[in-house]
Coordinates of C-alpha atoms in Angstrom, one line a residue:
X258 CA -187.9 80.0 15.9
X259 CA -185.3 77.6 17.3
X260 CA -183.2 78.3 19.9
X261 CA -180.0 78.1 17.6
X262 CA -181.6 80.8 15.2
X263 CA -182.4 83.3 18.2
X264 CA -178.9 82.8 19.5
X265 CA -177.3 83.3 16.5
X266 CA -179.8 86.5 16.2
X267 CA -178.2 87.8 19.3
X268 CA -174.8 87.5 18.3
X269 CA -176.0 89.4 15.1
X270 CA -177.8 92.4 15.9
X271 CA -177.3 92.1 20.0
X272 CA -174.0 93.3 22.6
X273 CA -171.5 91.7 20.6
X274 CA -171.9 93.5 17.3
X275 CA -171.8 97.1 19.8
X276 CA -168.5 95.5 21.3
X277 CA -167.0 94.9 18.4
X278 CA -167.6 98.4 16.8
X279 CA -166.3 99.5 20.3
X280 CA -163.0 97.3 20.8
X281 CA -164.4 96.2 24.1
X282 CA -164.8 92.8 25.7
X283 CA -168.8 91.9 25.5
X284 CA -171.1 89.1 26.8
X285 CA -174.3 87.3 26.5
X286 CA -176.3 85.4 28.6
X287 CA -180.0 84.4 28.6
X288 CA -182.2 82.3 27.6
X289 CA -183.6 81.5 24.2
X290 CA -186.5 79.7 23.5
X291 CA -186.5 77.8 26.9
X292 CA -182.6 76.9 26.3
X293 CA -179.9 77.9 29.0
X294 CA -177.0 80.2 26.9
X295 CA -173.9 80.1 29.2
X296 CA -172.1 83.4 29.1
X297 CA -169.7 84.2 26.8
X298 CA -166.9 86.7 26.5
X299 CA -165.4 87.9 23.7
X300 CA -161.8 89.8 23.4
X301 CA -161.6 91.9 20.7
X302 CA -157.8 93.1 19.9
X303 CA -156.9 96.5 19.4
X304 CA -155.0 97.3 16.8
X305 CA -152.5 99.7 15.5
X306 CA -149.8 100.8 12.6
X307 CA -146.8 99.3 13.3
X308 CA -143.6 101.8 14.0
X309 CA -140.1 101.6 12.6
X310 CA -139.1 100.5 15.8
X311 CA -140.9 97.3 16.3
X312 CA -139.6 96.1 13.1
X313 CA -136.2 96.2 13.2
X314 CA -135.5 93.6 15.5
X315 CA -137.5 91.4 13.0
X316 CA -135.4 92.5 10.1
X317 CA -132.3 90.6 10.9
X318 CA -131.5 88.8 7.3
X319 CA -129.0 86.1 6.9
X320 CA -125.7 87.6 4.9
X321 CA -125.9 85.0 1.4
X322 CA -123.9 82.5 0.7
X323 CA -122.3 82.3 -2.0
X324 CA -120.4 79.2 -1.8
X325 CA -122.9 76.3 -3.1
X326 CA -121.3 73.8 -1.2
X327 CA -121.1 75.6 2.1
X328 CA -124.9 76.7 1.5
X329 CA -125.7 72.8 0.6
X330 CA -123.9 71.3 3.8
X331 CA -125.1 74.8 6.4
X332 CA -128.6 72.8 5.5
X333 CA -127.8 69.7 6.5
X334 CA -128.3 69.0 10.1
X335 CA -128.5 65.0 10.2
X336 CA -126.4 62.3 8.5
X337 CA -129.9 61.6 6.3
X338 CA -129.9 65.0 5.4
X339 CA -126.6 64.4 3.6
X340 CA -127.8 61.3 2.3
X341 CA -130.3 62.9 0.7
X342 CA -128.2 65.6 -1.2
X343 CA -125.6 62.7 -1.7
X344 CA -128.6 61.0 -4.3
X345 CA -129.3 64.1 -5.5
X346 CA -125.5 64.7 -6.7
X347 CA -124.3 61.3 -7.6
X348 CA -125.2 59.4 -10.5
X349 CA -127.4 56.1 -9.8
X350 CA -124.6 53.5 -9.9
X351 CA -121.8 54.8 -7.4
X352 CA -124.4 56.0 -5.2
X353 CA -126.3 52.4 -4.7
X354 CA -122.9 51.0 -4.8
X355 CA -122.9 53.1 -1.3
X356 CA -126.2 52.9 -0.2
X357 CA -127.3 49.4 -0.9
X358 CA -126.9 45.8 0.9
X359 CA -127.0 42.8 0.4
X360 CA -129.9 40.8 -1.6
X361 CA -133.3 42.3 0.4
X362 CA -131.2 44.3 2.5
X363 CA -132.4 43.3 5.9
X364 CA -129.7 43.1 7.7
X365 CA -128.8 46.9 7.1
X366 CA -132.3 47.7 7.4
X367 CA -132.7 45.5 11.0
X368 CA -129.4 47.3 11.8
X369 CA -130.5 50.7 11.9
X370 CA -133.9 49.7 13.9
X371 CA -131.7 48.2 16.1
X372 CA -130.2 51.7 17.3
X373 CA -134.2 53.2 16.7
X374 CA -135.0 50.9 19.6
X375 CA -133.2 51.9 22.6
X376 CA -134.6 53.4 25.3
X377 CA -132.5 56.4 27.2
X378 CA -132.5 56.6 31.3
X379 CA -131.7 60.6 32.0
X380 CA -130.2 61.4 35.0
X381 CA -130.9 64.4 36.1
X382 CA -129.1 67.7 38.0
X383 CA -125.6 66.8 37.3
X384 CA -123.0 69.4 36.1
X385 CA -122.3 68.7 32.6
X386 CA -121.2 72.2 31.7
X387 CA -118.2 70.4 30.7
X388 CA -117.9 67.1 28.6
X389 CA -115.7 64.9 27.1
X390 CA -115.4 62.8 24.4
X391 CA -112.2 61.5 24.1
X392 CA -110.5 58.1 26.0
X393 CA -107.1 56.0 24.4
X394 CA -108.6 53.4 21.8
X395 CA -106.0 50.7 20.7
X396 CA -103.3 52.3 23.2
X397 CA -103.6 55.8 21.5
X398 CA -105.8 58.6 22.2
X399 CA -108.6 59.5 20.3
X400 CA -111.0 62.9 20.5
X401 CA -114.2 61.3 19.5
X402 CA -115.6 57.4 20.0
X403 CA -116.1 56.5 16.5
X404 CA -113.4 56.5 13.9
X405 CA -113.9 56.3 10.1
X406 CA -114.1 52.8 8.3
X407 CA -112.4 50.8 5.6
X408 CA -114.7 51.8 2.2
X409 CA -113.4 50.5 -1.5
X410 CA -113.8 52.0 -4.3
X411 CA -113.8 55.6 -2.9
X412 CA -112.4 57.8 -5.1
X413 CA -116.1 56.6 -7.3
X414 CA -118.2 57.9 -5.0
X415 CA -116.0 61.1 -5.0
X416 CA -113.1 62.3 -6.5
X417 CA -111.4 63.7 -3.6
X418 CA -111.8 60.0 -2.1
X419 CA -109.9 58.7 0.5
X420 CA -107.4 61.9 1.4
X421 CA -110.7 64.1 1.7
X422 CA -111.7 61.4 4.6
X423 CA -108.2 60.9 6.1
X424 CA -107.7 64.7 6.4
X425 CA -111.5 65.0 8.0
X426 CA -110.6 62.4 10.2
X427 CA -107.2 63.8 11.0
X428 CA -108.5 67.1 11.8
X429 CA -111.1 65.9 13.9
X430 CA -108.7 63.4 16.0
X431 CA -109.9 60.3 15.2
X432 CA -108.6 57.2 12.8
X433 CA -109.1 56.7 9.3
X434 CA -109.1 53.3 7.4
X435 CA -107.6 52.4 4.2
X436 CA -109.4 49.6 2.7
X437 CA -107.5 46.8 0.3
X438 CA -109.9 48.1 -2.4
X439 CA -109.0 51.9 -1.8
X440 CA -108.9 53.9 -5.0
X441 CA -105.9 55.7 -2.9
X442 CA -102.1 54.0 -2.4
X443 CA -100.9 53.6 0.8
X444 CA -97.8 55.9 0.6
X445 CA -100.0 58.3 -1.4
X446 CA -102.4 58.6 0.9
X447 CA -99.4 58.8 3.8
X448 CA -97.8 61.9 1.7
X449 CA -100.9 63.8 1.1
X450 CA -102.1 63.7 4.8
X451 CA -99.1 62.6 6.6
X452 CA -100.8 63.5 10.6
X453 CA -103.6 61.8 11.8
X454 CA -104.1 57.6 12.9
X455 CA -104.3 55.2 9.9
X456 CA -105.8 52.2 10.3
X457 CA -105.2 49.4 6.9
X458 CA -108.0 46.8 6.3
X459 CA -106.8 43.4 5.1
X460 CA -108.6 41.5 3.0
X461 CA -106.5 38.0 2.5
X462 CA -106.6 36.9 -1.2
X463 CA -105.9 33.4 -2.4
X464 CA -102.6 35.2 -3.6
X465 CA -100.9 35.2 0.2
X466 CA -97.7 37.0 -0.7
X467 CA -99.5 39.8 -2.6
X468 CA -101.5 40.2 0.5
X469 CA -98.4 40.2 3.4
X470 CA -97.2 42.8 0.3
X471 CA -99.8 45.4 1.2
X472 CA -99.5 44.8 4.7
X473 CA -95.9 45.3 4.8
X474 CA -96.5 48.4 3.2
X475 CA -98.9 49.5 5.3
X476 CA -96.6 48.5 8.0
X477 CA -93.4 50.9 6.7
X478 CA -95.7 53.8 6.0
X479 CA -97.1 53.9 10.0
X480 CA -100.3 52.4 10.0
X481 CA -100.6 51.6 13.5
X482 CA -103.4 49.1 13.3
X483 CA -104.1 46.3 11.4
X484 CA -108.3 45.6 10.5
X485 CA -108.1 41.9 9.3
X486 CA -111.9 41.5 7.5
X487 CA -113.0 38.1 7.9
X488 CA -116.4 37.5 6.5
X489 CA -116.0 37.7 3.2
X490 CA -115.0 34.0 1.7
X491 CA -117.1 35.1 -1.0
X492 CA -119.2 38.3 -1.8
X493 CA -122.4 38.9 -0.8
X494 CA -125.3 39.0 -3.6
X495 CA -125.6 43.0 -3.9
X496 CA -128.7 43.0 -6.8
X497 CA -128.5 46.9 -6.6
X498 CA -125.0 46.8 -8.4
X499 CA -125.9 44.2 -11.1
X500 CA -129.1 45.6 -12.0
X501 CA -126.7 48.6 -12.3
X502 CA -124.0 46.7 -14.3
X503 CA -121.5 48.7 -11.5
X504 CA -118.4 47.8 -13.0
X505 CA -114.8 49.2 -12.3
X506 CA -114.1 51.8 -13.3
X507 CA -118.1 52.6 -14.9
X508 CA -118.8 51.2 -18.1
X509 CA -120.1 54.1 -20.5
X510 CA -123.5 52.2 -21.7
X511 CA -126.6 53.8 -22.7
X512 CA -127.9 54.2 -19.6
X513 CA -124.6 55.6 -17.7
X514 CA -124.7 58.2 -20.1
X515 CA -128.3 59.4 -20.0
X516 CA -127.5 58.8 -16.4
X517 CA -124.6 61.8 -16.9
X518 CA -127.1 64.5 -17.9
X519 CA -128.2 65.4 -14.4
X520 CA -124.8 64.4 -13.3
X521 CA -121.9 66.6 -15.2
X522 CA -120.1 67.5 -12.6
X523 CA -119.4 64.3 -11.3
X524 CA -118.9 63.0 -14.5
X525 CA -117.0 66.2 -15.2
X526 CA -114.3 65.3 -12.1
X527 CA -114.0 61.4 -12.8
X528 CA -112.5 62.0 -16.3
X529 CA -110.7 65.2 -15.8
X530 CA -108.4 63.5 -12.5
X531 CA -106.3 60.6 -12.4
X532 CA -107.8 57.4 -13.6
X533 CA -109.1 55.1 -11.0
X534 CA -106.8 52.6 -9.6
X535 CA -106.8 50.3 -7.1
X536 CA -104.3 47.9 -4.8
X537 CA -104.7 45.4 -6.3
X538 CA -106.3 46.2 -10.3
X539 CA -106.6 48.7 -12.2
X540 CA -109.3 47.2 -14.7
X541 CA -111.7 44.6 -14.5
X542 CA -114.6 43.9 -17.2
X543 CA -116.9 42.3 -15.0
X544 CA -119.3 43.7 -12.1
X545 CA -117.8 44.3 -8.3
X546 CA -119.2 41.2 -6.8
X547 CA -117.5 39.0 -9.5
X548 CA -114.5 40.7 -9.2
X549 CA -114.3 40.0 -4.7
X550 CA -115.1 36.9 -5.6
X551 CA -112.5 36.3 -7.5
X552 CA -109.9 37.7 -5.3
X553 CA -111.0 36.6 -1.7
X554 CA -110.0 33.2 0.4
X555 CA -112.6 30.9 1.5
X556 CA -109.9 28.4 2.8
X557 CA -109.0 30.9 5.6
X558 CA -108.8 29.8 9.2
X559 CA -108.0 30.7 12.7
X560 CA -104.7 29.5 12.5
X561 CA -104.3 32.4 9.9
X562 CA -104.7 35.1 12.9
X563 CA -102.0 33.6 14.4
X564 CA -99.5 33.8 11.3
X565 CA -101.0 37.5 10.5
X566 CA -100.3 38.3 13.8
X567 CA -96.4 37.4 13.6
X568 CA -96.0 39.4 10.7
X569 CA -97.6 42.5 11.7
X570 CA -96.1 44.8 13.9
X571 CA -99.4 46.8 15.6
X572 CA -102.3 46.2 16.6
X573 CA -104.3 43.2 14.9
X574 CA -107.9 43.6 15.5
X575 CA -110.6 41.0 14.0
X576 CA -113.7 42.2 11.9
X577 CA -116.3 40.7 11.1
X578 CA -117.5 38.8 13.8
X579 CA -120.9 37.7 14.5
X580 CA -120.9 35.3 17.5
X581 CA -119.8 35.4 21.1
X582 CA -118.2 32.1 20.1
X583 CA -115.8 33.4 17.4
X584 CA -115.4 36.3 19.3
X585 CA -114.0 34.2 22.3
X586 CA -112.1 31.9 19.8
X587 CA -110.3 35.0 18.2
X588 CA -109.6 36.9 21.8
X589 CA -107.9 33.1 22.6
X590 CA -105.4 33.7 19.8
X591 CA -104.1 36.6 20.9
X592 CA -105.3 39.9 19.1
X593 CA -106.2 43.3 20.5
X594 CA -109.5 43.7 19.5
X595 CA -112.7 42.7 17.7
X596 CA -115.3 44.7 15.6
X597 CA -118.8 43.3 16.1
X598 CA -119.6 43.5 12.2
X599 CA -121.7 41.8 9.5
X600 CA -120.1 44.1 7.1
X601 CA -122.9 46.9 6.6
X602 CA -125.5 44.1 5.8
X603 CA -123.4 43.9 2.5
X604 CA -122.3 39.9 2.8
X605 CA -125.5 37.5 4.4
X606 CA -128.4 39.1 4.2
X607 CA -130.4 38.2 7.7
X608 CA -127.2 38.2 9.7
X609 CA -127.0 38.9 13.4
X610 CA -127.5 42.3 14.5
X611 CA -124.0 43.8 15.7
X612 CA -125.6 46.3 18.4
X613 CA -127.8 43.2 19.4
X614 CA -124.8 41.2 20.0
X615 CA -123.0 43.9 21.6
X616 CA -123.7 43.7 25.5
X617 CA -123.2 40.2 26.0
X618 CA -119.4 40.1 23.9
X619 CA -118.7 43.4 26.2
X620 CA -120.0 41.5 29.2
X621 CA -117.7 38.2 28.7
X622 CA -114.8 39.7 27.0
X623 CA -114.9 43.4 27.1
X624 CA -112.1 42.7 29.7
X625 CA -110.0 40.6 27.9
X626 CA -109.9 43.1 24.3
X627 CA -111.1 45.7 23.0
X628 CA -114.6 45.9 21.7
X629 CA -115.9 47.6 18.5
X630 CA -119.1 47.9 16.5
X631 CA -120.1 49.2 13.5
X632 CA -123.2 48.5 10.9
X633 CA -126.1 50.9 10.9
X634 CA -124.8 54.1 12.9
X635 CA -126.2 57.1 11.5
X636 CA -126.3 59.8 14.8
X637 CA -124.1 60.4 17.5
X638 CA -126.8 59.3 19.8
X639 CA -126.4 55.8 18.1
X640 CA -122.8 56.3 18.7
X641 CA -123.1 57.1 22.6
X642 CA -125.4 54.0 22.9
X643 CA -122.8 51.9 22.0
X644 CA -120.6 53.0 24.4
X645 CA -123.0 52.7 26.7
X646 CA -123.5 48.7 25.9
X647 CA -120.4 48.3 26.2
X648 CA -118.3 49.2 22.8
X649 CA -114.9 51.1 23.4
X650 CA -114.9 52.2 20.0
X651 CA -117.7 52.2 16.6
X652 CA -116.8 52.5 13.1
X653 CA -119.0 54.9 10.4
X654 CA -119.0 53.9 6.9
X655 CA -121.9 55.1 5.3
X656 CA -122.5 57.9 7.3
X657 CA -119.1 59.4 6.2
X658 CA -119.3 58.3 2.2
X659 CA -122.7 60.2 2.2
X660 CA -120.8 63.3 3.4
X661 CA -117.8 62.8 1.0
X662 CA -120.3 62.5 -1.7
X663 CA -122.6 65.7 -1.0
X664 CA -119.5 67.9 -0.9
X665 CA -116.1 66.1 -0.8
X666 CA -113.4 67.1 2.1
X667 CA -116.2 69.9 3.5
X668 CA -118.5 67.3 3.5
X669 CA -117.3 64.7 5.8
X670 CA -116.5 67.7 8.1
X671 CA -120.1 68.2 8.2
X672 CA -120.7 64.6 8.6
X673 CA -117.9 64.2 11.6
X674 CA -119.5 67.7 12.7
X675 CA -123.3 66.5 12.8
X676 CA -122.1 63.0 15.0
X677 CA -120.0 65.0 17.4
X678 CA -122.7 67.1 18.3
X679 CA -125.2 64.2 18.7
X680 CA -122.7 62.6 21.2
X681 CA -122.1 66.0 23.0
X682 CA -125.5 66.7 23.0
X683 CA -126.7 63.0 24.5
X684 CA -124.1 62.8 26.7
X685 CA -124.9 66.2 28.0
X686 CA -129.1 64.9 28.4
X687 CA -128.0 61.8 29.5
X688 CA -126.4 63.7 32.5
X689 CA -122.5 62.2 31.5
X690 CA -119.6 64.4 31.5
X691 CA -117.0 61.5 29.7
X692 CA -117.4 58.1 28.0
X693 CA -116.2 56.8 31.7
X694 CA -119.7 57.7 32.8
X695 CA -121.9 55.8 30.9
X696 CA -123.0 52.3 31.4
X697 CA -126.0 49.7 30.6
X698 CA -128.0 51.4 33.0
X699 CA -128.5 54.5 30.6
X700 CA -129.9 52.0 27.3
X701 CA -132.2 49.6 27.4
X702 CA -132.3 47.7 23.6
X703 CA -136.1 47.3 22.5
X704 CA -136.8 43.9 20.4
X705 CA -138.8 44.0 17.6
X706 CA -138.0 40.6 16.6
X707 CA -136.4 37.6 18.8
X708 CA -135.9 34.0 18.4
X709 CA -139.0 31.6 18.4
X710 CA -139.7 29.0 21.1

């Protein structure tokens, strides 16, 4: 007999089979066949018929929801999370118009690394009972350090469009900024949500005068700042919307309309509310990129700042910059701030990293204008980082379309929501009480990738 055999006998038809039939703790020790068997105990648990009593505390059910929306957004606790119901409730087309960047999409994808590799530095046993998150951005105040950014073609993602983000952002006391290619008019947009900071985006056509146009408009309806985009001389190669054959407003081919089937409601709200229309077209045959190509200026300079400048009478802030040298050359002309930017990754794919670039721009000019960054934010924590490095201010694009397009007005709510309670919640573990607190010392950027040689 071997020594595993006679142990296992004993655990049979030994102590422990009496202990169990008695609910007691029993052990064994001997030795078997020359082997040493170190002593074991074994804990039986008595048990009993639950009472009324002990269950009711466990019985505590949720009341329903009723409202689909509500119950859709209530599930979504990250900005991913409304990503993900965003592709489930938009068809292919307007949603990759959204999601997608530039040619490989690197730059968007090295963006959001970039903000996966920081390190945090707590401090601890500080009295952050009370935070907050609000500082004067542009010579206003603003509640929260991020603000919403320029998007075209919005109203396609969504039919609410750009009043369901200028009233989000309104609400939530930050700015909201009307792109050239908004699917919303200026004064429409001014009527429908008349409180709240509006921010315009130029883009400067070939046609100048229809350009100063808008930004005269823009100009007599309030807008207090003035975002002139300036790395677009052409469009970036975006394959995602010509495989797509994304086309303004959608073309109803074959594959749009199989593409409706899982899709009726949004299908359902583009052709039962106003037609699309834009600032500067209604219709146009050919795809997005051939369109922006079209329209934009590749002869555009510096000296162009300057003569912007004189016609504009707020702020003129510069984005789009990807240097430390044009941000320097831009600060030397005069304007009020700069937005750290290669456009989402949606113009050269393999572009600088904005939140790379960050902490040295803050370091030589932060002084001298105001910093902001945007491209690949998608958490508050990315957001409080930023401020950290340096930024006075960041910019959300995606992050807020992904929310419009999961549940319109209510869903960039949740999307402002989830990012204010990252930064409140960061700030609080970072051991910060206000935006005034933080500093390089709490981020350290991880590199992936850097320069050979």
């Amino acid at each position: 007999m071997t020594a595993f055999s006679s142990a296992a006998q004993l655990l049979d038809n030994g102590p422990v089979d009496r202990g169990l039939r008695d609910n007691e703790a029993c052990q064994i020790e001997g030795i078997v066949c020359g082997v040493h068997m170190t002593t074991v105990t074994y804990m039986v648990v008595k048990r009993r018929m639950p009472k009324a009593r002990d269950l009711a505390p466990l019985m505590q059910f949720k009341r329903p929801v009723f409202d689909a929306t509500r119950r859709r957004l209530d599930a979504a606790f990250t900005i991913d999370d409304l990503r993900r119901i965003a592709k489930r409730r938009t068809p292919k087309a307007a949603f990759d118009y959204t999601d997608g960047a530039a040619e490989d999409e690197l730059s968007l994808e090295r963006a959001r690394q970039a903000f996966r590799d920081i390190e945090f530095h707590p401090t601890i046993l500080r009295d952050v009972s009370t935070v907050t998150t609000g500082w004067d951005v542009l010579g206003l105040p603003v509640a929260l350090p991020f603000g919403i950014a320029p998007t075209g073609f919005t109203r396609l993602m969504q039919t609410e469009g750009e009043i369901a983000g200028a009233a989000a952002a309104a609400r939530a006391g930050i700015p909201f900024a009307l792109s050239t290619l908004g699917t919303c008019a200026i004064e429409d947009l001014v009527t429908a949500v008349p409180q709240g900071r509006k921010w315009f985006q130029l883009y400067m056509w070939k046609d100048r005068e229809r350009s100063m146009a808008l930004v005269k408009r823009a100009a007599d309806a309030g807008f207090d700042t003035l975002l002139a985009t300036v790395d677009v001389p052409v469009s970036g190669a975006r394959f995602r919307d010509n495989r797509n054959g994304m086309t303004i407003p959608p073309s109803l081919t074959l594959r749009t309309v199989l593409d409706a089937v899982p899709h009726p409601k949004w299908w359902f709200d583009l052709l039962t509310t106003e037609p699309l229309a834009f600032a500067s077209l209604d219709r146009w045959p050919g795809t997005v990129g051939e369109y922006l190509s079209t329209m934009f200026d590749p002869s555009l300079t510096f000296d162009d700042l300057v003569w912007i400048k004189q016609q504009w009478p707020g702020k003129l802030v510069v984005k789009g910059i990807q240097t430390l040298e044009d941000a320097r050359a831009v600060v030397e002309r005069g304007v009020d701030g700069i937005v750290l930017s290669n456009h989402g990754g949606r113009q050269l794919d393999r572009a600088p990293v904005p939140f790379h670039l960050l902490p040295v721009v803050a370091r030589e000019l932060g002084k001298d204008t105001e910093v902001v960054v945007d491209t690949g934010i998608m958490s508050g924590a990315d957001i409080v980082a930023a401020i950290a490095l340096g930024a006075r201010f960041t910019l959300v694009g995606r992050a807020y379309l992904y929310g419009l397009m999961a549940g319109g007005e209510a869903g960039v709510n949740r999307a402002i929501e989830i990012l204010e309670s990252g930064i409140l919640r960061t700030m609080r573990l970072l051991g910060v009480r206000s935006l005034e607190e933080l500093s390089p010392a709490h981020v350290t950027q991880l590199r992936r990738l850097g320069p050979v040689g």
